Coordinates of C-alpha atoms and ligand atoms in Angstrom, one line a residue:
X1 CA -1.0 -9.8 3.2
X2 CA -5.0 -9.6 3.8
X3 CA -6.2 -12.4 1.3
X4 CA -9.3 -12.6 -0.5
X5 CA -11.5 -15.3 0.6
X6 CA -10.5 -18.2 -1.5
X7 CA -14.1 -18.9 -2.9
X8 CA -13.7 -15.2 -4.1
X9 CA -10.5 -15.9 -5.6
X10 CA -10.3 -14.1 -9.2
X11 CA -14.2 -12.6 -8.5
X12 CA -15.1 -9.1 -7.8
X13 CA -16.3 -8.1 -4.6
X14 CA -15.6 -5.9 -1.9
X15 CA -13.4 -5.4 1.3
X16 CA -16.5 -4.3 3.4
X17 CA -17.7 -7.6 2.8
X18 CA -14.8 -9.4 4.9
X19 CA -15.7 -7.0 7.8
X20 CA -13.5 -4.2 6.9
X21 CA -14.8 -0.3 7.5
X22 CA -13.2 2.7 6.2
X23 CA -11.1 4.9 8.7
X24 CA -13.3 8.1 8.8
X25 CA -13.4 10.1 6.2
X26 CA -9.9 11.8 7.2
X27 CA -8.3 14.1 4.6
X28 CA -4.7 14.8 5.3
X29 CA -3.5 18.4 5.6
X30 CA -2.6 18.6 1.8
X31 CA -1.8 22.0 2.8
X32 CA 1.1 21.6 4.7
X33 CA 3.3 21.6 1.9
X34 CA 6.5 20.8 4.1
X35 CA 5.5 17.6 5.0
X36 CA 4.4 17.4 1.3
X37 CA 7.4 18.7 -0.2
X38 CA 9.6 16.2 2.0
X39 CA 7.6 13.4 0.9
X40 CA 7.6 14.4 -2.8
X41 CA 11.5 14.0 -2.4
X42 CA 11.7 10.8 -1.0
X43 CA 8.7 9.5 -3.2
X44 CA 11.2 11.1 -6.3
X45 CA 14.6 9.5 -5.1
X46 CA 12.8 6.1 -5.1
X47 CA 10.9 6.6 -8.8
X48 CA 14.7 8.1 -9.8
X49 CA 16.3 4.8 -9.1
X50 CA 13.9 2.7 -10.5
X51 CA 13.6 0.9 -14.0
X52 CA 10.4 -0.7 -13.8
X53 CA 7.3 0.8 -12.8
X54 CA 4.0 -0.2 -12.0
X55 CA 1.0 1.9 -11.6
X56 CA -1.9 0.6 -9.7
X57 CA -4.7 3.0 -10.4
X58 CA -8.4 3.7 -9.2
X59 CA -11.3 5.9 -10.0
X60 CA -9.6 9.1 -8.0
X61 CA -7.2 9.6 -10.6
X62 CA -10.2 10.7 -12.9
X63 CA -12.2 12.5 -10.6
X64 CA -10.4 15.8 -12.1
X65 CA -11.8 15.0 -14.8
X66 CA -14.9 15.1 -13.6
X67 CA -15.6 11.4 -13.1
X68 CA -17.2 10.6 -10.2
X69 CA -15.7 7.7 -8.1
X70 CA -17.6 5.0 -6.2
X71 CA -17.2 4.9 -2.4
X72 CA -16.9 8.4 -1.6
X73 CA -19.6 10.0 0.8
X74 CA -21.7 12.1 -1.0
X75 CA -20.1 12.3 -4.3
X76 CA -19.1 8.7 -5.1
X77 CA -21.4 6.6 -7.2
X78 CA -22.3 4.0 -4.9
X79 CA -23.4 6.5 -2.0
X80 CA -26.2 7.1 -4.4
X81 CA -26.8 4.2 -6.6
X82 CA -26.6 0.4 -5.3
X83 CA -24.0 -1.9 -6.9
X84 CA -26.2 -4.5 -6.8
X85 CA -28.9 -3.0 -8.6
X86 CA -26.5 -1.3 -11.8
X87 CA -23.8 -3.4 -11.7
X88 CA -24.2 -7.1 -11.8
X89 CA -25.5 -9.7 -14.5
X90 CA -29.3 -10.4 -12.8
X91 CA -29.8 -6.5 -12.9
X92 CA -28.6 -6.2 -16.8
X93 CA -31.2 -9.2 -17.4
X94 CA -34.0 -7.7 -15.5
X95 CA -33.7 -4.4 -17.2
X96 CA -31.0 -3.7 -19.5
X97 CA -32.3 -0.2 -20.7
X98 CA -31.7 1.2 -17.5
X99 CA -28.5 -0.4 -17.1
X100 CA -27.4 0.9 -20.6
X101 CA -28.4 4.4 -19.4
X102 CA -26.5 4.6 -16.6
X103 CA -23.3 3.6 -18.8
X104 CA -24.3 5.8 -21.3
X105 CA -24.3 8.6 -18.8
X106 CA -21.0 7.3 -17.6
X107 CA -19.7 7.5 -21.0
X108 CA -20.9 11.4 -21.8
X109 CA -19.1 12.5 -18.6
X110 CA -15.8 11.0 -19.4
X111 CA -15.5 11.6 -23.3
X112 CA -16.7 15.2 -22.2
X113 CA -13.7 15.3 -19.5
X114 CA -11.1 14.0 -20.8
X115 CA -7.3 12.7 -19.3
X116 CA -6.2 15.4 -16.7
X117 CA -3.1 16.5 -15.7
X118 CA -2.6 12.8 -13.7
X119 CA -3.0 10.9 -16.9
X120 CA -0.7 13.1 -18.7
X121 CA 2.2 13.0 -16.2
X122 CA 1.8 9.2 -16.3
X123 CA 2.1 9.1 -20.0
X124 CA 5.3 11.3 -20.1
X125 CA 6.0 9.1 -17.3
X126 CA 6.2 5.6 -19.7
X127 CA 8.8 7.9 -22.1
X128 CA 11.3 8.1 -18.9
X129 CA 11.0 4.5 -17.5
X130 CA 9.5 1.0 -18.4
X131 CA 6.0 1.4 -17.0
X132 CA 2.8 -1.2 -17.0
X133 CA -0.1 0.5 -15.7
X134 CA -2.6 -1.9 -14.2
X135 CA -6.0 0.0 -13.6
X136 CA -9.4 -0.5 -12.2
X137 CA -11.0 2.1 -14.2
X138 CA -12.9 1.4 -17.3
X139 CA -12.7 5.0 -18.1
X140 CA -10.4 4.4 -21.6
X141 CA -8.1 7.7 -19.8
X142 CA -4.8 6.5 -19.3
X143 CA -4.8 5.3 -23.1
X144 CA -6.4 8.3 -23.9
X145 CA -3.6 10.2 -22.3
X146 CA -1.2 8.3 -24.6
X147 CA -0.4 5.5 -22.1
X148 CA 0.2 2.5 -24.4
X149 CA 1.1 -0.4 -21.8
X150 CA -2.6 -0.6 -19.5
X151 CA -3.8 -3.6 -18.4
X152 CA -7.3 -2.8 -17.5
X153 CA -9.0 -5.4 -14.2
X154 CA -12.5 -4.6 -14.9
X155 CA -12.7 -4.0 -18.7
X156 CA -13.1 -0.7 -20.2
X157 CA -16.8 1.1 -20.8
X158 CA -15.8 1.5 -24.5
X159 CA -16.2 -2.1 -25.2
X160 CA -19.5 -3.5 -25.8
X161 CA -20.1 -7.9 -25.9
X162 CA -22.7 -10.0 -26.6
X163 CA -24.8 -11.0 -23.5
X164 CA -25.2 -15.4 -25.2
X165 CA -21.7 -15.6 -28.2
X166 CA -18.9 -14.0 -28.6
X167 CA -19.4 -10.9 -31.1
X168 CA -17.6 -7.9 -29.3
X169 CA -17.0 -4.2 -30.3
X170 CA -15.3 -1.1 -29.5
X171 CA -17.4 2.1 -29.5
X172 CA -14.8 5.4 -30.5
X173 CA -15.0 7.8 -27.3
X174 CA -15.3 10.6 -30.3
X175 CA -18.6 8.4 -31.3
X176 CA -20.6 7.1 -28.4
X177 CA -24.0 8.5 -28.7
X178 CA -27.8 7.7 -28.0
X179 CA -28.2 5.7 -24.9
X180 CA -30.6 2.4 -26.7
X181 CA -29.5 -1.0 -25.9
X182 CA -28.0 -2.6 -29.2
X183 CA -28.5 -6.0 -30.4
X184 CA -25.7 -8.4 -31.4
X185 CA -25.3 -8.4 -35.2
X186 CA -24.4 -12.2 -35.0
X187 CA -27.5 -13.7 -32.7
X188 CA -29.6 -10.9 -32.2
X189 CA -29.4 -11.2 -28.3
X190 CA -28.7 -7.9 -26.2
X191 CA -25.1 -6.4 -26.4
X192 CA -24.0 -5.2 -22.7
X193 CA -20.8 -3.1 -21.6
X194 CA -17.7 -5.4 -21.4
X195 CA -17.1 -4.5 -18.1
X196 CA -16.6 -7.1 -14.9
X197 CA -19.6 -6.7 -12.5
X198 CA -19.8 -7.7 -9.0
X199 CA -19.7 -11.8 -8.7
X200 CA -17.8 -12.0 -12.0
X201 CA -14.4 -13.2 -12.8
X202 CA -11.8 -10.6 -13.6
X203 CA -9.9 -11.2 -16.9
X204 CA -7.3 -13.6 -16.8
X205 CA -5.0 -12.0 -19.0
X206 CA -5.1 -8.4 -17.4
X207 CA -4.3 -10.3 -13.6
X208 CA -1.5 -12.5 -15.3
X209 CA 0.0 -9.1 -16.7
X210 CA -0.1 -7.4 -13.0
X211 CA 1.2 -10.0 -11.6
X212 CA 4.0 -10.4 -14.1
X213 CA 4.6 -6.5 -13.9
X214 CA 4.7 -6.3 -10.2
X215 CA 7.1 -9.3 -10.0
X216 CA 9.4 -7.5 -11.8
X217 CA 8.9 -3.6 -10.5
X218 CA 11.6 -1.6 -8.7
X219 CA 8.7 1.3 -7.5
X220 CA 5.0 0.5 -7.3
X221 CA 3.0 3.6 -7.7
X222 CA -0.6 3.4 -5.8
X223 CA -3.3 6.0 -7.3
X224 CA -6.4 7.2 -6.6
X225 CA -8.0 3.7 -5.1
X226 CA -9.8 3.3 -1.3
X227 CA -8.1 -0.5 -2.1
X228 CA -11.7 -2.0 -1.0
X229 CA -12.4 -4.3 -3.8
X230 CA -10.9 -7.4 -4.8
X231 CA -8.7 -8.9 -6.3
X232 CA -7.4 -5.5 -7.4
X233 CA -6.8 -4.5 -3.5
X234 CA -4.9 -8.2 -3.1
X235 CA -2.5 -6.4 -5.8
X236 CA -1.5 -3.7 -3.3
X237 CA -1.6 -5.7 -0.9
X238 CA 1.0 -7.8 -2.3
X239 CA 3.4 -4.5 -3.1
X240 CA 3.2 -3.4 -0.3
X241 CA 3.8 -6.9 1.8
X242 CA 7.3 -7.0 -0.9
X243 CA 10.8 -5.2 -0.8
X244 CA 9.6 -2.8 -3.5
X245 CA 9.0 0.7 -2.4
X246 CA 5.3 1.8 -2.8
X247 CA 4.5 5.4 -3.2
X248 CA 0.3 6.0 -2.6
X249 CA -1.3 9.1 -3.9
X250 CA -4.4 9.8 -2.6
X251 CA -6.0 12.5 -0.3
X252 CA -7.6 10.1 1.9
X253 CA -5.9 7.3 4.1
X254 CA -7.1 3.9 2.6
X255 CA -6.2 0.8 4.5
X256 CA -2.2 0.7 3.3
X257 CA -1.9 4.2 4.1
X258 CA 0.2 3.2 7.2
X259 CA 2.1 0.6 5.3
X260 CA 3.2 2.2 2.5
X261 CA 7.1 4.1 1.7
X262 CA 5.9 7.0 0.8
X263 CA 2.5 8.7 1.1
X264 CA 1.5 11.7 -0.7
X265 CA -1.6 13.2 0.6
X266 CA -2.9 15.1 -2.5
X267 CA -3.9 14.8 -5.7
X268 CA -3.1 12.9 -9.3
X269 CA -3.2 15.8 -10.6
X270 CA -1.3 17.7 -8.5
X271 CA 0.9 15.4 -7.3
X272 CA 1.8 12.8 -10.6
X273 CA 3.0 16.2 -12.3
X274 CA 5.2 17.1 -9.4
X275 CA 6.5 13.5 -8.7
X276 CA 7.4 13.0 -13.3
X277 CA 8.9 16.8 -12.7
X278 CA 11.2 15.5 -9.6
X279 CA 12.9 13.6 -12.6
X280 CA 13.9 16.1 -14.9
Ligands
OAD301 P1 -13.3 4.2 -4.9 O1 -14.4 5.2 -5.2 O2 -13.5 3.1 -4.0 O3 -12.1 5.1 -4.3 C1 -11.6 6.3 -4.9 C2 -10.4 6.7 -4.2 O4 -9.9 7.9 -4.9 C3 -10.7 7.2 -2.7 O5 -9.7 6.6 -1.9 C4 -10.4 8.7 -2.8 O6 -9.9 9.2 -1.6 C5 -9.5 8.8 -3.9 N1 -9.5 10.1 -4.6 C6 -10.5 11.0 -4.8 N2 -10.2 12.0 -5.5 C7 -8.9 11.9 -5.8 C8 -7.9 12.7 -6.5 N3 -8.3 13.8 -7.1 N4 -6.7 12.2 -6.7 C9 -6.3 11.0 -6.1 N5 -7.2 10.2 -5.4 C10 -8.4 10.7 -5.2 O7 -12.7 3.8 -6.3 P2 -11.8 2.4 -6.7 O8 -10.9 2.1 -5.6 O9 -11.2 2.7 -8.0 O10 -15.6 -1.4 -10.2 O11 -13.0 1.4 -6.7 C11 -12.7 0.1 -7.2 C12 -13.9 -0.5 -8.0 O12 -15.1 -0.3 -7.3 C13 -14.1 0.2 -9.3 O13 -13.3 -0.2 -10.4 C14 -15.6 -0.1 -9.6 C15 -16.2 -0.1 -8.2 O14 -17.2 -1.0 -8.0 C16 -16.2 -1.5 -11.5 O15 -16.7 -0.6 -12.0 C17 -16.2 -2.8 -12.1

């Protein structure tokens, strides 16, 4: 298993940063649907004899729904905006208006997508087996999909918390509007997203939960991440280290590509749906 640097241990931050580089920016022949159709039925034997479930899932799994992910070229956020200047603590304090814009741009372009087809299949997924999703997104899709069991790694964009106490709040998808910073009713001081930034610690509770669920899990499902950024990519690493089979869904090769049971190279939305129908 490749470790996070132990002085990183529980913090954000990226696998680039320990040396590693993407493959290339290799998409698999998602049209060759024999080698797709063989590896949706060995992908569907192993989620057929499982129990327990665990999702692992990343921005690509919302991308159909319009969401734009982070390390693509070209589209992903981070090709054009820097981390470091949107999402970190010193750049909310130097100018938390244009921090709070960004989200709130974030926000209008997932309540005006929606869950897709992915989120769905997940959902009628959890009615089939036991399933804890464990998710990097702060999107609020899976839930709003009618996934009840998430545990979310870097908070959820809906959420709001007080920059200095404790006051927090949860902002209805159906209601987010106007893209002002808000003060805290309690102290007065500035509100910001509740959402982990790069340098801070990932919540305890959502890490003991994936741990606990991947402990336990007969199939570990691998969605829509490039498994660059830890601790969440420590996670896969872990599955896919384990005994469990590991099914990745993604249309890119990420660095467990090679490692993994069963690869589908297409996808959530195309290939979640096929993989929940290979059960009926
Ligand atoms: P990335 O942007 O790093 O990776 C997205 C992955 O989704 C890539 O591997 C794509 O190939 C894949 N992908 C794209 N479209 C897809 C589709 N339709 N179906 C399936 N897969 C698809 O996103 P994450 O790995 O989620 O942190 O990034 C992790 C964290 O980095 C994020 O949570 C974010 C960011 O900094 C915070 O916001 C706190």
């Amino acid at each position: 298993m490749e470790a996070a640097p132990s002085q990183e241990h529980g913090r954000q931050h990226d696998r680039r940063q320990a040396g590693w580089r993407p493959l290339h920016d290799q998409v698999l022949d998602v049209s060759d649907d024999d080698d797709y159709n063989l590896a949706l039925d060995q992908a569907g034997e192993a989620l057929s004899c499982a129990g327990r479930v665990v999702v692992l899932s990343g921005a690509g799994i919302s991308a159909e729904s319009g969401v734009p992910t982070f390390r693509e070229a070209q589209t992903g956020l981070w090709a054009r905006f820097s981390p470091a200047d949107l999402a970190s603590p010193e750049a909310f304090a130097k100018d938390p208006e244009r921090i709070w814009a960004w989200y709130h741009w974030r926000r209008t372009l997932i309540a005006r997508g929606g869950p897709n087809a992915g989120h769905h299949a997940l959902a009628q997924l959890a009615e089939i087996k036991s399933l804890q999703t464990i998710t990097q997104n702060v999107d609020g899709l899976h839930q709003a999909a009618g996934s009840r069991r998430v545990a979310e790694l870097h908070g959820n964009i809906w959420r709001e918390r007080c920059s200095e106490c404790d006051h927090a709040r949860l902002v209805p998808m159906a209601e987010a509007q106007g893209d002002a910073p808000v003060r805290c009713r309690d102290c007065g001081a500035m509100m910001r997203p509740a959402i982990v930034w790069f340098g801070e610690m990932l919540p305890q509770t959502a890490l003991v939960a994936a741990d606990a669920a991947l402990a336990e899990a007969d199939c570990v499902i691998v969605v829509g991440t490039s498994n660059q950024v830890y601790p969440a990519a420590a996670l896969v690493d872990t599955a896919v280290a384990g005994a469990t089979p590991v099914i990745e869904i993604n249309p890119q090769e990420t660095p467990v590509s090679q490692h993994v049971d069963h690869r589908l190279a297409a996808s959530a939305s195309r290939a979640l749906p096929d993989l929940v129908a290979r059960l009926s």
